[in-house]
PDB file of C-alpha atoms and ligand atoms in Angstrom:
ATOM      1  CA  MET U   1      -7.813  16.806   4.793  1.00  0.00           C
ATOM      2  CA  GLY U   2      -5.487  17.741   2.169  1.00  0.00           C
ATOM      3  CA  TYR U   3      -3.625  15.800  -0.543  1.00  0.00           C
ATOM      4  CA  ALA U   4      -0.533  15.563   0.976  1.00  0.00           C
ATOM      5  CA  ASP U   5      -1.808  14.570   4.104  1.00  0.00           C
ATOM      6  CA  ASP U   6      -3.804  11.885   2.200  1.00  0.00           C
ATOM      7  CA  HIS U   7      -0.633  10.844   0.417  1.00  0.00           C
ATOM      8  CA  GLN U   8       1.342  10.477   3.376  1.00  0.00           C
ATOM      9  CA  TRP U   9      -1.591   8.372   5.151  1.00  0.00           C
ATOM     10  CA  SER U  10      -1.706   6.204   2.087  1.00  0.00           C
ATOM     11  CA  GLN U  11       1.862   5.454   1.746  1.00  0.00           C
ATOM     12  CA  ARG U  12       1.771   4.047   5.522  1.00  0.00           C
ATOM     13  CA  HIS U  13      -1.333   2.144   4.854  1.00  0.00           C
ATOM     14  CA  LEU U  14      -0.660   0.260   1.418  1.00  0.00           C
ATOM     15  CA  SER U  15       0.288  -2.792   3.187  1.00  0.00           C
ATOM     16  CA  HIS U  16      -2.506  -2.861   5.382  1.00  0.00           C
ATOM     17  CA  TYR U  17      -4.827  -2.484   2.532  1.00  0.00           C
ATOM     18  CA  VAL U  18      -3.466  -5.029   0.599  1.00  0.00           C
ATOM     19  CA  GLU U  19      -3.341  -7.410   3.650  1.00  0.00           C
ATOM     20  CA  GLY U  20      -6.863  -6.486   4.497  1.00  0.00           C
ATOM     21  CA  ASP U  21      -6.316  -4.958   7.849  1.00  0.00           C
ATOM     22  CA  LEU U  22      -8.022  -1.607   6.951  1.00  0.00           C
ATOM     23  CA  ASN U  23     -11.717  -1.121   7.832  1.00  0.00           C
ATOM     24  CA  HIS U  24     -14.105  -0.275   5.034  1.00  0.00           C
ATOM     25  CA  ARG U  25     -13.818   3.199   5.521  1.00  0.00           C
ATOM     26  CA  ALA U  26     -10.145   3.356   5.316  1.00  0.00           C
ATOM     27  CA  ARG U  27     -10.053   1.518   2.090  1.00  0.00           C
ATOM     28  CA  ARG U  28     -12.420   3.789   0.661  1.00  0.00           C
ATOM     29  CA  ARG U  29     -10.044   6.566   1.713  1.00  0.00           C
ATOM     30  CA  LEU U  30      -7.055   4.921   0.188  1.00  0.00           C
ATOM     31  CA  ASP U  31      -8.786   3.646  -3.091  1.00  0.00           C
ATOM     32  CA  ARG U  32     -10.138   7.036  -3.814  1.00  0.00           C
ATOM     33  CA  HIS U  33      -6.480   8.475  -3.252  1.00  0.00           C
ATOM     34  CA  ALA U  34      -4.842   5.927  -5.144  1.00  0.00           C
ATOM     35  CA  ARG U  35      -7.023   6.699  -8.246  1.00  0.00           C
ATOM     36  CA  ASP U  36      -5.566  10.343  -8.221  1.00  0.00           C
ATOM     37  CA  CYS U  37      -2.053   9.627  -7.076  1.00  0.00           C
ATOM     38  CA  ALA U  38       0.128   7.762  -9.618  1.00  0.00           C
ATOM     39  CA  ASP U  39       2.479   7.192  -6.819  1.00  0.00           C
ATOM     40  CA  CYS U  40       0.247   5.415  -4.558  1.00  0.00           C
ATOM     41  CA  GLY U  41      -1.457   3.591  -7.328  1.00  0.00           C
ATOM     42  CA  ARG U  42       1.567   2.194  -8.358  1.00  0.00           C
ATOM     43  CA  GLY U  43       2.506   1.332  -4.794  1.00  0.00           C
ATOM     44  CA  LEU U  44      -0.834  -0.420  -4.404  1.00  0.00           C
ATOM     45  CA  ARG U  45      -0.374  -2.618  -7.417  1.00  0.00           C
ATOM     46  CA  ALA U  46       3.371  -3.311  -6.258  1.00  0.00           C
ATOM     47  CA  MET U  47       1.838  -4.516  -2.954  1.00  0.00           C
ATOM     48  CA  ARG U  48      -0.748  -6.630  -4.410  1.00  0.00           C
ATOM     49  CA  ALA U  49       1.942  -8.149  -6.838  1.00  0.00           C
ATOM     50  CA  LEU U  50       4.127  -8.865  -3.654  1.00  0.00           C
ATOM     51  CA  VAL U  51       1.442 -10.462  -1.578  1.00  0.00           C
ATOM     52  CA  TYR U  52       0.371 -12.867  -4.166  1.00  0.00           C
ATOM     53  CA  ALA U  53       3.842 -13.702  -5.034  1.00  0.00           C
ATOM     54  CA  VAL U  54       4.611 -14.349  -1.248  1.00  0.00           C
ATOM     55  CA  HIS U  55       1.367 -16.064  -0.222  1.00  0.00           C
ATOM     56  CA  GLY U  56       1.184 -18.137  -3.746  1.00  0.00           C
ATOM     57  CA  LEU U  57      -1.920 -19.359  -5.093  1.00  0.00           C
ATOM     58  CA  ASP U  58      -2.191 -22.385  -2.911  1.00  0.00           C
ATOM     59  CA  GLY U  59      -0.592 -20.979   0.180  1.00  0.00           C
ATOM     60  CA  PRO U  60      -2.506 -21.656   3.455  1.00  0.00           C
ATOM     61  CA  ALA U  61      -4.739 -18.796   4.430  1.00  0.00           C
ATOM     62  CA  GLY U  62      -3.772 -16.601   6.962  1.00  0.00           C
ATOM     63  CA  VAL U  63      -0.026 -16.657   6.268  1.00  0.00           C
ATOM     64  CA  ARG U  64       1.468 -13.159   6.425  1.00  0.00           C
ATOM     65  CA  ALA U  65       4.638 -11.837   4.795  1.00  0.00           C
ATOM     66  CA  PRO U  66       7.524 -10.681   6.910  1.00  0.00           C
ATOM     67  CA  ALA U  67       6.785  -7.133   8.002  1.00  0.00           C
ATOM     68  CA  THR U  68      10.358  -6.114   6.707  1.00  0.00           C
ATOM     69  CA  ILE U  69       9.306  -6.986   3.122  1.00  0.00           C
ATOM     70  CA  PHE U  70       6.422  -4.418   3.186  1.00  0.00           C
ATOM     71  CA  ASP U  71       8.811  -1.956   4.866  1.00  0.00           C
ATOM     72  CA  ARG U  72      11.513  -2.124   2.222  1.00  0.00           C
ATOM     73  CA  VAL U  73       8.699  -1.784  -0.531  1.00  0.00           C
ATOM     74  CA  ARG U  74       6.951   1.003   1.352  1.00  0.00           C
ATOM     75  CA  LEU U  75      10.468   2.723   1.679  1.00  0.00           C
ATOM     76  CA  ALA U  76      10.873   2.578  -1.984  1.00  0.00           C
ATOM     77  CA  GLY U  77       7.389   3.602  -2.903  1.00  0.00           C
ATOM     78  CA  ALA U  78       7.712   6.517  -0.843  1.00  0.00           C
ATOM     79  CA  GLY U  79      11.080   7.741  -2.041  1.00  0.00           C
ATOM     80  CA  GLY U  80      12.411   7.470   1.546  1.00  0.00           C
ATOM     81  CA  SER U  81      16.008   6.643   2.529  1.00  0.00           C
ATOM     82  CA  ALA U  82      16.576   4.670  -0.673  1.00  0.00           C
ATOM     83  CA  PRO U  83      14.935   6.264  -3.602  1.00  0.00           C
ATOM     84  CA  PRO U  84      14.051   4.122  -6.693  1.00  0.00           C
ATOM     85  CA  GLN U  85      15.888   4.830  -9.760  1.00  0.00           C
ATOM     86  CA  ARG U  86      13.649   6.631 -12.094  1.00  0.00           C
ATOM     87  CA  ALA U  87      14.759   7.410 -15.749  1.00  0.00           C
TER      88      ALA U  87
HETATM   89 ZN1  LIG O 101      -0.302   9.405  -2.817  1.00  0.00          ZN
END
């Protein structure tokens, strides 16, 4: 399992990670990769901030953000069709 594979996999699972949809093993894998990968570490933090913002501190448990929001953030984080502006 190479770094590039881990990176691709992590980028795809960032939203699942913060939503708690990954099993223990998968979370460990993403955790470990995000520590070594600035891109994924940043993506993880952005996802967390987004989840908190969407759910709100007093929001009812189990409310999920629309998938499109995650798709947009994921695309930005992965440098997909709309690469983020970087200095
Ligand atoms: Zn990565």
